[in-house]
Coordinates of C-alpha atoms and ligand atoms in Angstrom, one line a residue:
M1 CA 0.0 0.0 0.0
P2 CA 1.5 3.4 -0.9
A3 CA 2.2 6.0 1.7
L4 CA -0.5 8.5 2.6
D5 CA -0.7 11.4 0.3
D6 CA 0.6 14.5 1.9
S7 CA -1.3 16.9 -0.4
A8 CA -4.6 15.9 1.3
H9 CA -6.1 17.7 4.1
A10 CA -7.7 16.0 7.1
S11 CA -11.4 16.7 7.4
S12 CA -12.7 20.1 8.2
T13 CA -16.2 21.4 7.8
R14 CA -17.1 21.7 4.1
A15 CA -20.4 21.6 2.3
P16 CA -21.4 18.2 0.9
T17 CA -21.7 19.4 -2.7
D18 CA -18.2 21.0 -2.5
V19 CA -16.8 17.7 -1.3
L20 CA -18.7 15.9 -4.1
R21 CA -17.4 18.2 -6.7
H22 CA -13.8 18.8 -5.6
V23 CA -12.9 15.5 -4.2
F24 CA -15.0 13.0 -6.2
G25 CA -15.4 15.2 -9.3
F26 CA -19.1 14.5 -9.6
E27 CA -21.5 17.3 -10.5
R28 CA -24.5 16.1 -8.6
F29 CA -25.8 13.5 -6.1
R30 CA -27.7 10.6 -7.5
G31 CA -31.0 9.2 -6.4
R32 CA -31.4 9.5 -2.6
Q33 CA -27.7 10.2 -1.9
E34 CA -28.3 13.9 -1.2
E35 CA -31.0 13.2 1.5
I36 CA -28.9 10.5 3.1
V37 CA -25.8 12.6 3.2
A38 CA -27.7 15.5 4.7
H39 CA -29.3 13.3 7.3
V40 CA -26.0 11.7 8.4
C41 CA -24.1 15.0 8.3
A42 CA -26.7 16.3 10.7
G43 CA -25.9 13.4 13.1
G44 CA -28.8 11.1 12.2
D45 CA -28.7 7.3 12.1
A46 CA -29.7 5.6 8.8
L47 CA -30.2 2.3 7.1
V48 CA -29.5 2.6 3.4
L49 CA -30.9 0.0 1.0
M50 CA -29.6 0.5 -2.5
P51 CA -28.8 -2.0 -5.2
T52 CA -25.2 -2.8 -6.2
G53 CA -23.8 0.1 -8.2
G54 CA -26.4 2.5 -6.7
G55 CA -23.7 4.6 -5.1
K56 CA -23.8 3.5 -1.5
S57 CA -20.2 4.4 -0.7
L58 CA -20.6 8.1 -1.3
C59 CA -23.4 8.1 1.3
Y60 CA -20.8 7.7 4.1
Q61 CA -17.7 8.9 2.4
V62 CA -19.0 12.4 1.8
P63 CA -20.2 12.8 5.4
A64 CA -16.9 11.4 6.5
L65 CA -15.2 14.4 4.9
V66 CA -17.8 16.9 6.0
R67 CA -18.0 16.0 9.7
P68 CA -15.0 16.6 11.8
G69 CA -13.0 13.5 13.0
T70 CA -12.4 10.1 11.5
A71 CA -15.2 7.9 10.0
I72 CA -14.9 4.3 11.1
V73 CA -16.1 1.9 8.4
V74 CA -16.9 -1.7 9.4
S75 CA -16.4 -4.0 6.4
P76 CA -16.4 -7.8 6.4
L77 CA -13.9 -8.4 3.6
I78 CA -10.3 -7.5 3.3
A79 CA -10.5 -7.3 -0.5
L80 CA -13.3 -4.8 -0.3
M81 CA -11.5 -2.6 2.2
H82 CA -8.3 -2.7 0.2
D83 CA -10.2 -1.6 -2.9
Q84 CA -11.9 1.2 -1.2
V85 CA -8.8 2.5 0.5
Q86 CA -6.9 2.4 -2.8
A87 CA -9.7 4.3 -4.6
L88 CA -9.9 6.9 -1.8
R89 CA -6.2 7.5 -1.8
Q90 CA -6.3 8.2 -5.5
L91 CA -8.8 10.9 -4.6
G92 CA -6.3 12.4 -2.1
V93 CA -8.4 11.3 0.9
K94 CA -6.6 10.1 4.0
A95 CA -7.9 6.6 4.3
A96 CA -6.4 3.5 5.9
M97 CA -7.4 0.0 7.0
L98 CA -6.9 -2.3 9.9
N99 CA -7.3 -6.0 9.5
S100 CA -5.4 -9.3 9.8
S101 CA -3.5 -8.7 6.5
L102 CA -1.5 -5.9 8.1
A103 CA 1.8 -6.4 9.9
P104 CA 1.8 -5.5 13.6
G105 CA 4.0 -2.5 13.0
A106 CA 1.9 -1.2 10.2
A107 CA -1.2 -1.7 12.3
R108 CA 0.3 0.3 15.2
Q109 CA 1.1 3.1 12.9
V110 CA -2.5 3.3 11.7
E111 CA -3.7 3.3 15.3
R112 CA -1.3 6.2 16.0
Q113 CA -2.7 8.1 13.1
L114 CA -6.2 7.5 14.3
A115 CA -5.3 8.8 17.8
M116 CA -3.7 11.9 16.3
G117 CA -6.7 12.7 14.2
E118 CA -4.8 12.2 10.9
L119 CA -7.3 10.0 9.2
D120 CA -10.5 10.9 7.3
L121 CA -11.6 7.3 7.0
L122 CA -10.6 4.1 8.7
Y123 CA -11.8 0.7 7.5
V124 CA -11.8 -2.0 10.1
A125 CA -12.7 -5.7 10.3
P126 CA -15.5 -6.3 12.8
E127 CA -13.5 -8.6 15.0
R128 CA -10.8 -6.0 15.3
L129 CA -13.3 -3.2 16.0
L130 CA -14.8 -5.2 18.8
T131 CA -11.6 -5.8 20.8
E132 CA -11.5 -3.9 24.1
S133 CA -8.2 -2.3 23.2
F134 CA -9.6 -0.9 19.9
L135 CA -12.8 0.4 21.6
T136 CA -10.6 2.1 24.2
L137 CA -8.6 3.7 21.4
L138 CA -11.8 4.9 19.8
G139 CA -12.8 6.4 23.1
G140 CA -9.9 8.7 22.9
A141 CA -10.3 9.6 19.2
R142 CA -12.7 12.0 17.5
I143 CA -15.2 10.0 15.5
A144 CA -17.1 11.4 12.6
L145 CA -19.5 8.5 12.2
F146 CA -19.7 4.7 12.1
A147 CA -20.6 3.1 8.7
I148 CA -21.6 -0.5 8.7
D149 CA -21.1 -1.8 5.2
E150 CA -22.7 -5.1 4.0
A151 CA -25.1 -4.8 6.9
H152 CA -27.0 -7.9 5.9
C153 CA -24.1 -9.8 7.5
V154 CA -26.1 -9.6 10.7
S155 CA -28.7 -11.9 9.2
Q156 CA -28.5 -15.5 10.2
W157 CA -30.5 -16.5 7.2
G158 CA -28.3 -15.0 4.6
H159 CA -25.2 -16.6 3.0
D160 CA -22.9 -14.0 4.5
F161 CA -23.7 -14.3 8.2
R162 CA -21.0 -12.9 10.4
P163 CA -21.6 -13.4 14.1
E164 CA -19.5 -10.4 15.1
Y165 CA -21.9 -8.2 13.3
R166 CA -24.4 -8.8 16.0
Q167 CA -22.2 -7.4 18.6
L168 CA -22.0 -4.1 16.8
T169 CA -24.7 -2.6 19.0
V170 CA -21.9 -1.9 21.3
L171 CA -21.1 1.1 19.1
H172 CA -24.5 2.6 19.9
E173 CA -24.0 1.9 23.6
R174 CA -20.5 3.2 23.9
F175 CA -20.8 6.1 21.5
P176 CA -24.4 7.2 21.7
G177 CA -23.7 10.6 20.1
V178 CA -22.0 9.3 17.0
P179 CA -24.2 8.8 13.9
R180 CA -24.4 5.3 12.5
I181 CA -25.1 4.4 8.9
A182 CA -25.7 0.8 7.8
L183 CA -25.7 -0.1 4.2
T184 CA -26.7 -3.1 2.1
A185 CA -27.7 -4.2 -1.3
T186 CA -29.7 -7.1 0.0
A187 CA -33.3 -6.6 -1.1
D188 CA -35.6 -8.8 0.8
G189 CA -37.9 -7.6 3.6
P190 CA -37.1 -10.0 6.4
T191 CA -33.4 -9.2 6.2
R192 CA -34.1 -5.5 6.3
R193 CA -36.2 -5.9 9.4
E194 CA -33.5 -8.0 11.0
I195 CA -30.9 -5.4 10.3
V196 CA -32.9 -2.7 12.0
E197 CA -33.5 -4.9 15.1
R198 CA -30.0 -6.3 15.3
L199 CA -28.2 -3.0 14.9
A200 CA -30.6 -1.1 17.1
L201 CA -31.5 1.3 14.3
E202 CA -35.1 1.8 15.3
E203 CA -34.5 5.5 15.8
G204 CA -32.8 5.8 12.5
R205 CA -34.3 6.6 9.1
V206 CA -34.6 4.0 6.4
F207 CA -33.7 5.0 2.9
L208 CA -35.1 2.5 0.4
S209 CA -34.2 2.8 -3.3
S210 CA -35.5 0.9 -6.2
F211 CA -33.6 -2.4 -6.7
D212 CA -33.9 -2.2 -10.4
R213 CA -30.7 -2.5 -12.4
P214 CA -31.9 -1.0 -15.6
N215 CA -28.6 -1.4 -17.4
I216 CA -28.5 -5.2 -17.0
R217 CA -30.2 -7.1 -19.8
Y218 CA -31.6 -10.3 -18.5
R219 CA -31.7 -13.4 -20.6
I220 CA -32.8 -16.9 -19.5
A221 CA -32.8 -19.8 -21.9
P222 CA -33.1 -23.5 -21.8
K223 CA -29.9 -25.4 -21.9
N224 CA -30.0 -27.0 -25.3
N225 CA -26.4 -26.9 -26.4
P226 CA -24.6 -25.0 -23.6
R227 CA -21.3 -24.9 -25.4
A228 CA -22.7 -23.4 -28.6
Q229 CA -25.0 -21.1 -26.6
L230 CA -22.1 -19.8 -24.5
R231 CA -19.9 -19.3 -27.6
A232 CA -22.7 -17.3 -29.3
F233 CA -23.1 -15.2 -26.2
L234 CA -19.4 -14.6 -25.8
D235 CA -19.1 -13.6 -29.5
D236 CA -21.2 -10.6 -28.5
H237 CA -18.8 -9.8 -25.6
E238 CA -15.4 -9.9 -27.2
D239 CA -12.6 -8.3 -25.1
E240 CA -15.0 -7.7 -22.2
A241 CA -14.6 -8.8 -18.6
G242 CA -17.2 -11.1 -17.2
I243 CA -18.0 -13.9 -14.8
I244 CA -19.2 -17.4 -15.6
Y245 CA -20.8 -19.3 -12.8
C246 CA -20.9 -23.1 -12.7
M247 CA -22.2 -25.4 -10.0
S248 CA -19.2 -27.7 -9.6
R249 CA -15.4 -27.3 -9.4
A250 CA -14.9 -29.8 -12.2
K251 CA -17.2 -27.9 -14.5
V252 CA -15.3 -24.7 -13.6
E253 CA -12.1 -26.2 -14.7
A254 CA -13.4 -27.7 -17.9
T255 CA -15.2 -24.5 -18.9
A256 CA -12.1 -22.4 -18.3
E257 CA -10.0 -24.8 -20.3
M258 CA -12.5 -24.9 -23.2
L259 CA -12.5 -21.1 -23.3
A260 CA -8.8 -20.9 -23.3
T261 CA -8.6 -23.2 -26.3
E262 CA -10.9 -20.8 -28.0
G263 CA -8.6 -17.9 -27.4
R264 CA -10.2 -16.2 -24.4
T265 CA -8.3 -15.4 -21.2
A266 CA -10.4 -17.4 -18.8
L267 CA -9.3 -18.2 -15.2
P268 CA -10.8 -20.8 -12.9
Y269 CA -11.8 -19.9 -9.3
H270 CA -13.2 -22.3 -6.7
A271 CA -12.6 -23.4 -3.2
G272 CA -10.6 -26.4 -4.3
L273 CA -7.8 -24.2 -5.6
D274 CA -5.1 -23.1 -3.1
A275 CA -5.4 -19.7 -1.6
E276 CA -2.4 -18.4 -3.5
T277 CA -3.8 -19.4 -6.9
R278 CA -7.2 -17.9 -6.0
A279 CA -5.7 -14.7 -5.0
R280 CA -3.6 -14.5 -8.1
H281 CA -6.6 -15.1 -10.4
Q282 CA -8.7 -12.6 -8.6
D283 CA -5.9 -10.1 -8.8
R284 CA -5.5 -10.6 -12.6
F285 CA -9.3 -10.3 -13.0
L286 CA -9.2 -6.9 -11.3
K287 CA -5.9 -5.5 -12.8
E288 CA -6.1 -6.7 -16.4
E289 CA -8.8 -6.0 -18.8
G290 CA -11.1 -8.4 -20.6
I291 CA -10.5 -11.4 -18.3
I292 CA -13.3 -14.0 -17.9
M293 CA -13.5 -15.5 -14.4
V294 CA -15.0 -19.0 -14.4
A295 CA -16.1 -19.7 -10.9
T296 CA -18.3 -21.4 -8.4
I297 CA -20.2 -19.0 -6.1
A298 CA -17.1 -18.9 -3.9
F299 CA -16.2 -16.0 -6.1
G300 CA -17.7 -12.5 -6.2
M301 CA -18.6 -11.2 -2.7
G302 CA -16.6 -8.1 -2.2
I303 CA -15.6 -7.7 -5.8
D304 CA -16.0 -4.0 -6.5
K305 CA -14.9 -4.1 -10.2
P306 CA -17.2 -1.7 -11.9
D307 CA -16.7 -2.8 -15.5
V308 CA -17.9 -6.5 -15.3
R309 CA -19.8 -6.5 -18.6
F310 CA -21.6 -9.9 -18.3
V311 CA -22.5 -12.6 -15.9
V312 CA -23.4 -16.1 -17.1
H313 CA -24.9 -18.9 -15.1
L314 CA -24.3 -22.3 -16.7
D315 CA -26.3 -23.9 -13.9
L316 CA -29.3 -22.7 -12.0
P317 CA -28.6 -20.6 -9.0
K318 CA -30.1 -21.5 -5.6
S319 CA -32.8 -18.8 -5.5
I320 CA -33.9 -15.6 -6.9
E321 CA -31.9 -13.7 -4.3
A322 CA -28.8 -15.6 -5.3
Y323 CA -29.5 -14.9 -9.0
Y324 CA -30.1 -11.2 -8.3
Q325 CA -27.0 -10.9 -6.3
E326 CA -24.8 -12.8 -8.7
T327 CA -26.1 -11.1 -11.8
G328 CA -25.8 -7.8 -9.9
R329 CA -22.0 -8.0 -10.1
A330 CA -22.4 -6.9 -13.8
G331 CA -22.5 -3.3 -14.7
R332 CA -21.8 -1.4 -11.5
D333 CA -20.7 1.5 -13.5
G334 CA -24.1 1.8 -15.1
L335 CA -23.0 0.9 -18.6
P336 CA -24.9 -1.7 -20.7
S337 CA -24.3 -5.2 -19.4
E338 CA -25.8 -8.6 -19.8
A339 CA -26.8 -11.6 -17.7
L340 CA -27.4 -15.0 -19.2
L341 CA -28.8 -18.0 -17.4
L342 CA -28.9 -21.4 -19.1
Y343 CA -30.9 -24.0 -17.3
G344 CA -32.3 -27.5 -17.7
L345 CA -34.5 -29.9 -16.0
E346 CA -31.5 -31.8 -14.6
D347 CA -30.5 -28.7 -12.7
V348 CA -33.8 -28.4 -11.1
A349 CA -33.8 -32.1 -10.1
K350 CA -30.2 -31.7 -8.7
L351 CA -31.1 -28.6 -6.7
I352 CA -34.2 -30.2 -5.3
Q353 CA -32.2 -33.2 -4.3
F354 CA -29.6 -30.9 -2.7
V355 CA -32.3 -29.2 -0.6
D356 CA -34.1 -32.3 0.4
S357 CA -31.0 -34.3 1.4
S358 CA -29.6 -31.7 3.6
D359 CA -29.9 -32.0 7.4
A360 CA -31.8 -28.8 7.7
P361 CA -35.0 -28.8 9.7
D362 CA -38.2 -29.4 7.6
A363 CA -39.4 -25.8 7.9
R364 CA -36.2 -24.6 6.5
K365 CA -36.4 -27.1 3.6
R366 CA -39.9 -26.0 2.7
V367 CA -38.6 -22.4 2.5
E368 CA -35.7 -23.5 0.2
R369 CA -38.1 -25.4 -2.0
A370 CA -40.4 -22.4 -2.2
K371 CA -37.5 -20.3 -3.2
L372 CA -36.5 -22.8 -5.9
D373 CA -40.1 -22.8 -7.2
A374 CA -40.0 -19.0 -7.5
L375 CA -36.8 -19.1 -9.4
L376 CA -38.3 -21.7 -11.8
G377 CA -41.2 -19.4 -12.2
L378 CA -38.9 -16.6 -13.3
A379 CA -37.1 -18.9 -15.7
E380 CA -40.3 -20.1 -17.3
T381 CA -42.2 -16.9 -17.4
A382 CA -43.6 -15.4 -20.6
R383 CA -43.8 -12.0 -18.8
C384 CA -41.1 -9.4 -18.5
R385 CA -38.2 -10.9 -16.5
R386 CA -37.6 -7.6 -14.6
Q387 CA -41.2 -7.3 -13.5
V388 CA -41.1 -10.9 -12.2
L389 CA -37.8 -10.3 -10.5
L390 CA -38.7 -7.1 -8.8
S391 CA -42.1 -8.3 -7.7
Y392 CA -40.3 -11.0 -5.8
F393 CA -38.6 -8.2 -3.9
E394 CA -42.0 -6.6 -3.3
E395 CA -41.4 -3.9 -5.9
D396 CA -43.8 -3.0 -8.6
L397 CA -42.5 -2.1 -12.1
P398 CA -45.5 -0.7 -13.8
Q399 CA -44.4 -1.2 -17.4
P400 CA -42.5 -4.1 -19.0
C401 CA -38.8 -3.1 -19.1
G402 CA -37.9 -3.4 -22.8
N403 CA -34.5 -4.7 -21.9
C404 CA -34.9 -8.4 -21.2
D405 CA -35.3 -11.4 -23.5
T406 CA -39.0 -11.7 -23.1
C407 CA -39.6 -8.0 -23.8
L408 CA -37.2 -8.0 -26.8
S409 CA -38.7 -11.1 -28.4
P410 CA -42.0 -12.0 -26.7
P411 CA -42.4 -15.7 -26.6
K412 CA -45.4 -16.9 -28.6
T413 CA -47.8 -18.9 -26.6
F414 CA -50.2 -21.6 -27.7
D415 CA -53.1 -23.6 -26.2
G416 CA -51.1 -26.4 -24.6
T417 CA -54.0 -28.1 -22.8
E418 CA -54.0 -31.1 -25.0
A419 CA -50.2 -31.5 -24.8
A420 CA -50.3 -31.1 -21.0
R421 CA -53.0 -33.7 -20.7
K422 CA -51.0 -36.2 -22.7
L423 CA -47.9 -35.6 -20.6
L424 CA -49.7 -35.8 -17.3
S425 CA -51.5 -39.0 -18.2
C426 CA -48.3 -40.5 -19.5
V427 CA -46.6 -39.7 -16.1
Y428 CA -49.6 -41.3 -14.4
R429 CA -49.7 -44.4 -16.6
T430 CA -46.0 -45.1 -16.1
G431 CA -46.6 -45.0 -12.4
E432 CA -45.0 -41.7 -11.4
R433 CA -41.7 -43.4 -11.1
F434 CA -39.7 -42.1 -14.0
G435 CA -37.7 -39.1 -15.0
A436 CA -38.5 -36.8 -18.0
G437 CA -36.3 -38.8 -20.4
H438 CA -38.2 -42.0 -20.1
V439 CA -41.6 -40.3 -20.0
I440 CA -40.7 -38.5 -23.3
D441 CA -39.5 -41.8 -24.8
V442 CA -42.9 -43.2 -24.2
L443 CA -44.7 -40.2 -25.6
L444 CA -42.6 -40.3 -28.7
G445 CA -43.1 -44.1 -29.1
Q446 CA -39.4 -45.0 -28.8
A447 CA -38.7 -48.7 -28.5
T448 CA -36.0 -48.4 -25.9
E449 CA -34.8 -51.2 -23.7
K450 CA -36.4 -49.5 -20.7
V451 CA -39.7 -49.2 -22.5
A452 CA -39.6 -52.9 -23.4
K453 CA -38.6 -53.9 -19.9
F454 CA -41.5 -52.1 -18.3
G455 CA -43.9 -52.9 -21.0
H456 CA -44.6 -49.3 -21.6
D457 CA -45.1 -49.9 -25.3
K458 CA -48.4 -51.5 -24.3
I459 CA -49.9 -48.6 -22.5
S460 CA -52.3 -46.1 -24.0
T461 CA -50.0 -43.1 -24.0
F462 CA -47.2 -44.9 -26.0
G463 CA -46.5 -42.8 -29.1
I464 CA -49.3 -40.3 -28.6
G465 CA -46.8 -37.3 -28.5
K466 CA -45.2 -37.4 -32.0
A467 CA -46.5 -34.0 -32.8
F468 CA -43.7 -32.5 -30.7
S469 CA -40.0 -33.1 -30.7
R470 CA -37.9 -34.2 -27.7
D471 CA -36.8 -30.6 -27.0
E472 CA -40.3 -29.4 -27.2
W473 CA -41.4 -32.0 -24.8
R474 CA -38.6 -31.0 -22.4
A475 CA -39.8 -27.4 -22.6
I476 CA -43.3 -28.5 -21.8
V477 CA -42.1 -30.6 -18.9
R478 CA -40.2 -27.6 -17.5
Q479 CA -43.2 -25.4 -17.8
L480 CA -45.6 -27.8 -16.1
V481 CA -43.0 -28.2 -13.3
A482 CA -42.8 -24.4 -13.0
M483 CA -46.6 -24.2 -12.9
G484 CA -46.7 -26.8 -10.2
L485 CA -48.7 -29.3 -12.2
L486 CA -45.8 -31.7 -12.2
V487 CA -43.6 -32.3 -9.2
V488 CA -40.0 -33.6 -9.2
D489 CA -39.6 -36.3 -6.6
V490 CA -36.3 -36.5 -5.0
E491 CA -36.4 -39.8 -3.3
G492 CA -37.3 -41.1 -6.7
H493 CA -34.1 -39.5 -8.2
G494 CA -35.9 -36.9 -10.3
A495 CA -39.0 -39.0 -11.0
L496 CA -41.9 -36.9 -12.2
G497 CA -45.2 -37.1 -10.3
L498 CA -48.6 -35.4 -10.4
S499 CA -49.7 -32.7 -8.0
E500 CA -53.1 -31.9 -6.7
K501 CA -53.2 -29.0 -9.0
C502 CA -53.4 -31.1 -12.2
R503 CA -56.8 -32.5 -11.5
P504 CA -58.8 -29.8 -13.2
V505 CA -56.5 -30.0 -16.2
L506 CA -56.9 -33.7 -16.5
R507 CA -60.7 -33.4 -16.2
G508 CA -60.7 -30.8 -19.0
E509 CA -61.9 -28.0 -16.7
E510 CA -58.8 -25.8 -17.0
K511 CA -56.8 -24.6 -19.9
V512 CA -53.0 -24.5 -20.0
E513 CA -51.2 -21.8 -21.9
L514 CA -47.7 -22.8 -23.0
K515 CA -44.8 -21.0 -24.5
A516 CA -44.0 -22.2 -28.0
E517 CA -40.3 -21.4 -27.3
A518 CA -38.7 -24.7 -28.4
R519 CA -40.4 -24.4 -31.8
A520 CA -39.9 -20.8 -32.6
R521 CA -36.4 -20.2 -31.4
P522 CA -33.0 -21.2 -32.7
A523 CA -30.5 -22.8 -30.3
R524 CA -28.9 -19.4 -29.6
T525 CA -29.2 -17.5 -26.4
G526 CA -32.9 -17.2 -26.5
G527 CA -33.9 -14.6 -29.0
G528 CA -33.4 -10.8 -29.2
E529 CA -30.9 -8.8 -31.1
R530 CA -27.3 -8.4 -30.5
A531 CA -26.0 -7.6 -27.0
P532 CA -25.8 -3.9 -26.0
R533 CA -22.2 -2.8 -26.0
A534 CA -20.6 -0.4 -23.6
Q535 CA -18.9 1.6 -26.4
L536 CA -19.2 4.9 -28.2
S537 CA -21.2 5.2 -31.3
D538 CA -18.7 7.3 -33.2
P539 CA -15.8 5.2 -34.3
E540 CA -13.3 8.0 -33.9
D541 CA -14.4 8.6 -30.3
E542 CA -14.2 4.8 -29.7
A543 CA -10.7 4.8 -31.1
L544 CA -9.7 7.6 -28.8
F545 CA -11.4 5.8 -25.9
L546 CA -9.2 2.8 -26.5
R547 CA -6.1 4.9 -26.5
L548 CA -7.1 6.5 -23.3
K549 CA -7.7 3.1 -21.8
A550 CA -4.2 2.1 -22.9
L551 CA -2.7 5.0 -21.0
R552 CA -4.8 4.2 -18.0
L553 CA -3.6 0.6 -18.0
E554 CA 0.0 1.8 -18.2
I555 CA -0.5 4.1 -15.2
A556 CA -2.3 1.4 -13.2
R557 CA 0.4 -1.2 -13.9
A558 CA 3.1 1.2 -12.7
Q559 CA 1.2 1.7 -9.4
G560 CA 0.1 -1.9 -9.1
V561 CA -3.6 -1.0 -8.9
P562 CA -6.6 -1.9 -11.0
P563 CA -7.2 0.5 -13.9
Y564 CA -10.7 1.5 -12.7
V565 CA -9.0 3.0 -9.6
I566 CA -7.4 5.6 -11.9
F567 CA -10.5 6.4 -13.9
H568 CA -13.8 4.5 -14.6
D569 CA -14.7 3.7 -18.2
T570 CA -17.6 6.2 -17.9
T571 CA -15.1 9.0 -17.3
L572 CA -12.8 8.0 -20.2
M573 CA -15.8 7.7 -22.5
E574 CA -16.8 11.2 -21.6
V575 CA -13.3 12.4 -22.2
A576 CA -13.3 10.7 -25.7
R577 CA -16.6 12.4 -26.5
V578 CA -16.0 15.9 -25.2
R579 CA -12.2 16.0 -26.0
P580 CA -11.2 18.6 -23.4
R581 CA -8.3 20.8 -24.5
S582 CA -7.4 22.4 -21.2
I583 CA -6.9 21.3 -17.6
A584 CA -9.9 23.3 -16.6
A585 CA -12.1 21.5 -19.2
F586 CA -10.7 18.2 -18.2
G587 CA -11.6 19.0 -14.6
D588 CA -15.3 19.4 -15.7
I589 CA -15.5 15.7 -16.7
S590 CA -17.5 13.6 -14.3
G591 CA -15.2 11.5 -12.1
V592 CA -12.3 13.9 -12.3
G593 CA -11.7 15.4 -8.9
E594 CA -8.9 17.8 -7.9
A595 CA -6.4 15.2 -6.9
K596 CA -6.8 13.2 -10.1
L597 CA -6.8 16.3 -12.2
E598 CA -3.4 17.3 -10.8
R599 CA -2.0 13.8 -11.0
Y600 CA -3.2 12.6 -14.4
G601 CA -4.7 15.6 -16.2
N602 CA -1.7 16.4 -18.4
A603 CA -1.0 12.9 -19.4
F604 CA -4.6 12.2 -20.6
L605 CA -4.8 15.7 -22.3
A606 CA -1.7 14.8 -24.3
V607 CA -3.6 11.7 -25.6
V608 CA -6.6 13.8 -26.6
D609 CA -4.3 16.3 -28.3
D610 CA -2.7 13.5 -30.4
G611 CA -6.0 12.2 -31.4
Ligands
ADP701 P1 -22.4 0.5 -4.5 O1 -21.4 0.5 -3.4 O2 -23.7 0.9 -4.1 O3 -22.4 -0.8 -5.3 P2 -20.6 2.4 -5.6 O4 -20.5 3.3 -4.4 O5 -19.5 1.5 -5.9 O6 -22.0 1.6 -5.6 O7 -21.0 3.3 -6.9 C1 -21.3 2.8 -8.1 C2 -20.7 3.7 -9.2 O8 -21.4 4.9 -9.3 C3 -19.3 4.1 -9.0 O9 -18.7 4.0 -10.3 C4 -19.4 5.5 -8.5 O10 -18.2 6.2 -8.8 C5 -20.6 6.0 -9.3 N1 -21.3 7.1 -8.6 C6 -21.8 7.1 -7.3 N2 -22.4 8.2 -7.0 C7 -22.2 9.0 -8.1 C8 -22.7 10.4 -8.4 N3 -23.3 11.1 -7.5 N4 -22.4 10.8 -9.6 C9 -21.7 10.1 -10.5 N5 -21.3 8.8 -10.3 C10 -21.5 8.3 -9.1
ZN702 ZN1 -38.5 -6.9 -19.6

């Protein structure tokens, strides 16, 4: 970590908009930032719920610079702290961190700086914060505020539970006059309520923003030929950085290898790799451009990289929450990004098996099953994906979004009552003991060994489904499972069974509307035009943008930091479009604060001049 920048000034009272403009180089606050900042600057407590990329950090970083004293930021992950501290130092802010990655000597120095009032912001791991010695140190320091980042870590039900987070109420008890601001991108209601209770924020204000991520284009497609589908998708994302999630370590390795043979820089990441390899791969993902990370869900938490352009799921995630969180790692910078989920019936069976065979109590299992059903509903919907996604988080999007696969190429539907009845009765006639593959064989009238063995060529449903192809039948099976007409039995290793709900359909009292997707669509990613690209429309501007990026990479390499810490893509794009010719004009670009202007202004202006 580089030494603190001497040109910076420790906090003194300044207006929030001045800090925003001079330090961060942003013209105006976004969304609810202004309200939040004013509330915290005035000493109020707050809970901030904002999606990833919504701009949460400014909500405490600006008050940290406005209020006298040091802001203490509780953060659960070293990588996250490291990133934030690097970014703040680039802005000329006096920021430091305290966690287990620091040598004792370095930690003592940071503590001394805190005691001397030399820091604007100090990031601390919760376990460190909670030690008596650190609390005593805080007692002698001037504290501007406490920010509790990733506040959902107090929730026992989430994936990121951190027991120490529950003890953070001590901050309120020991420092009652210091404002506390808790922040999270976790969207569900129960977690929100738990945060308020666990962090004793009842007196604070809750600032809830929309959880929509309009720049992410959602695509969900059946897994017909995953390799070809992935290739087609990646063809639209040449040279871009992205994450590909797989369920197993073996698949991570195989996928990364396959992509490497196709000329992409793809790195594997999973818990089976040693810590050093994982760290190296993560570091390359952050510091180089256009790298694809192929990973299990072990990867992603605490990754602040703003220019992840796509997220692919080659297997079904566990729940809508997980899907939202994982896809949310795309497009933090607000530029067009894409999320693709490929899923098949096997995934569903696997996940159900996973849930049902766990040692969790039954109530817990029922919740997990319900979550899986909701996800399946999203995957099979003919409605706008974003509307379905947001309604799961109790948010109403009045109009279809126009930026998801179902909006871009609405699936055709047909009256599938007859097909559904054929399928349901075939499941029934074969004894509700077989998986989709065999049931479809019977419908298609295939004389397989298994069909012969069970005498299924003798039953009335043998060969009655020849009007549809195998893929079409698979699509129908998935939809009936998503509708709850068919159930996947776990003890029976993915055997299909009938549910109560299918009675009216079998009796001919209820119609079933099905998507004609398997018929209408090519084996590509699921319809729609080419992916939106985060690039400039004018080719000359785009060429200049690429030259600016090259300079940025050079500077970043020399300092050993990720390129986005120097300038975000959004900033360089504006430079390429506006072509500033003077330092003053360069300073007007969004994302160019005073410290960066002084450090990098001339170098980037020279590139503009050459172009
Ligand atoms: P979060 O922590 O909520 O995921 P960040 O704080 O990382 O989001 O902000 C997301 C992006 O938006 C960053 O690139 C940040 O620089 C940018 N940003 C935040 N607030 C503003 C603003 N008021 N004006 C311009 N850009 C902003
Ligand atoms: Zn839509």
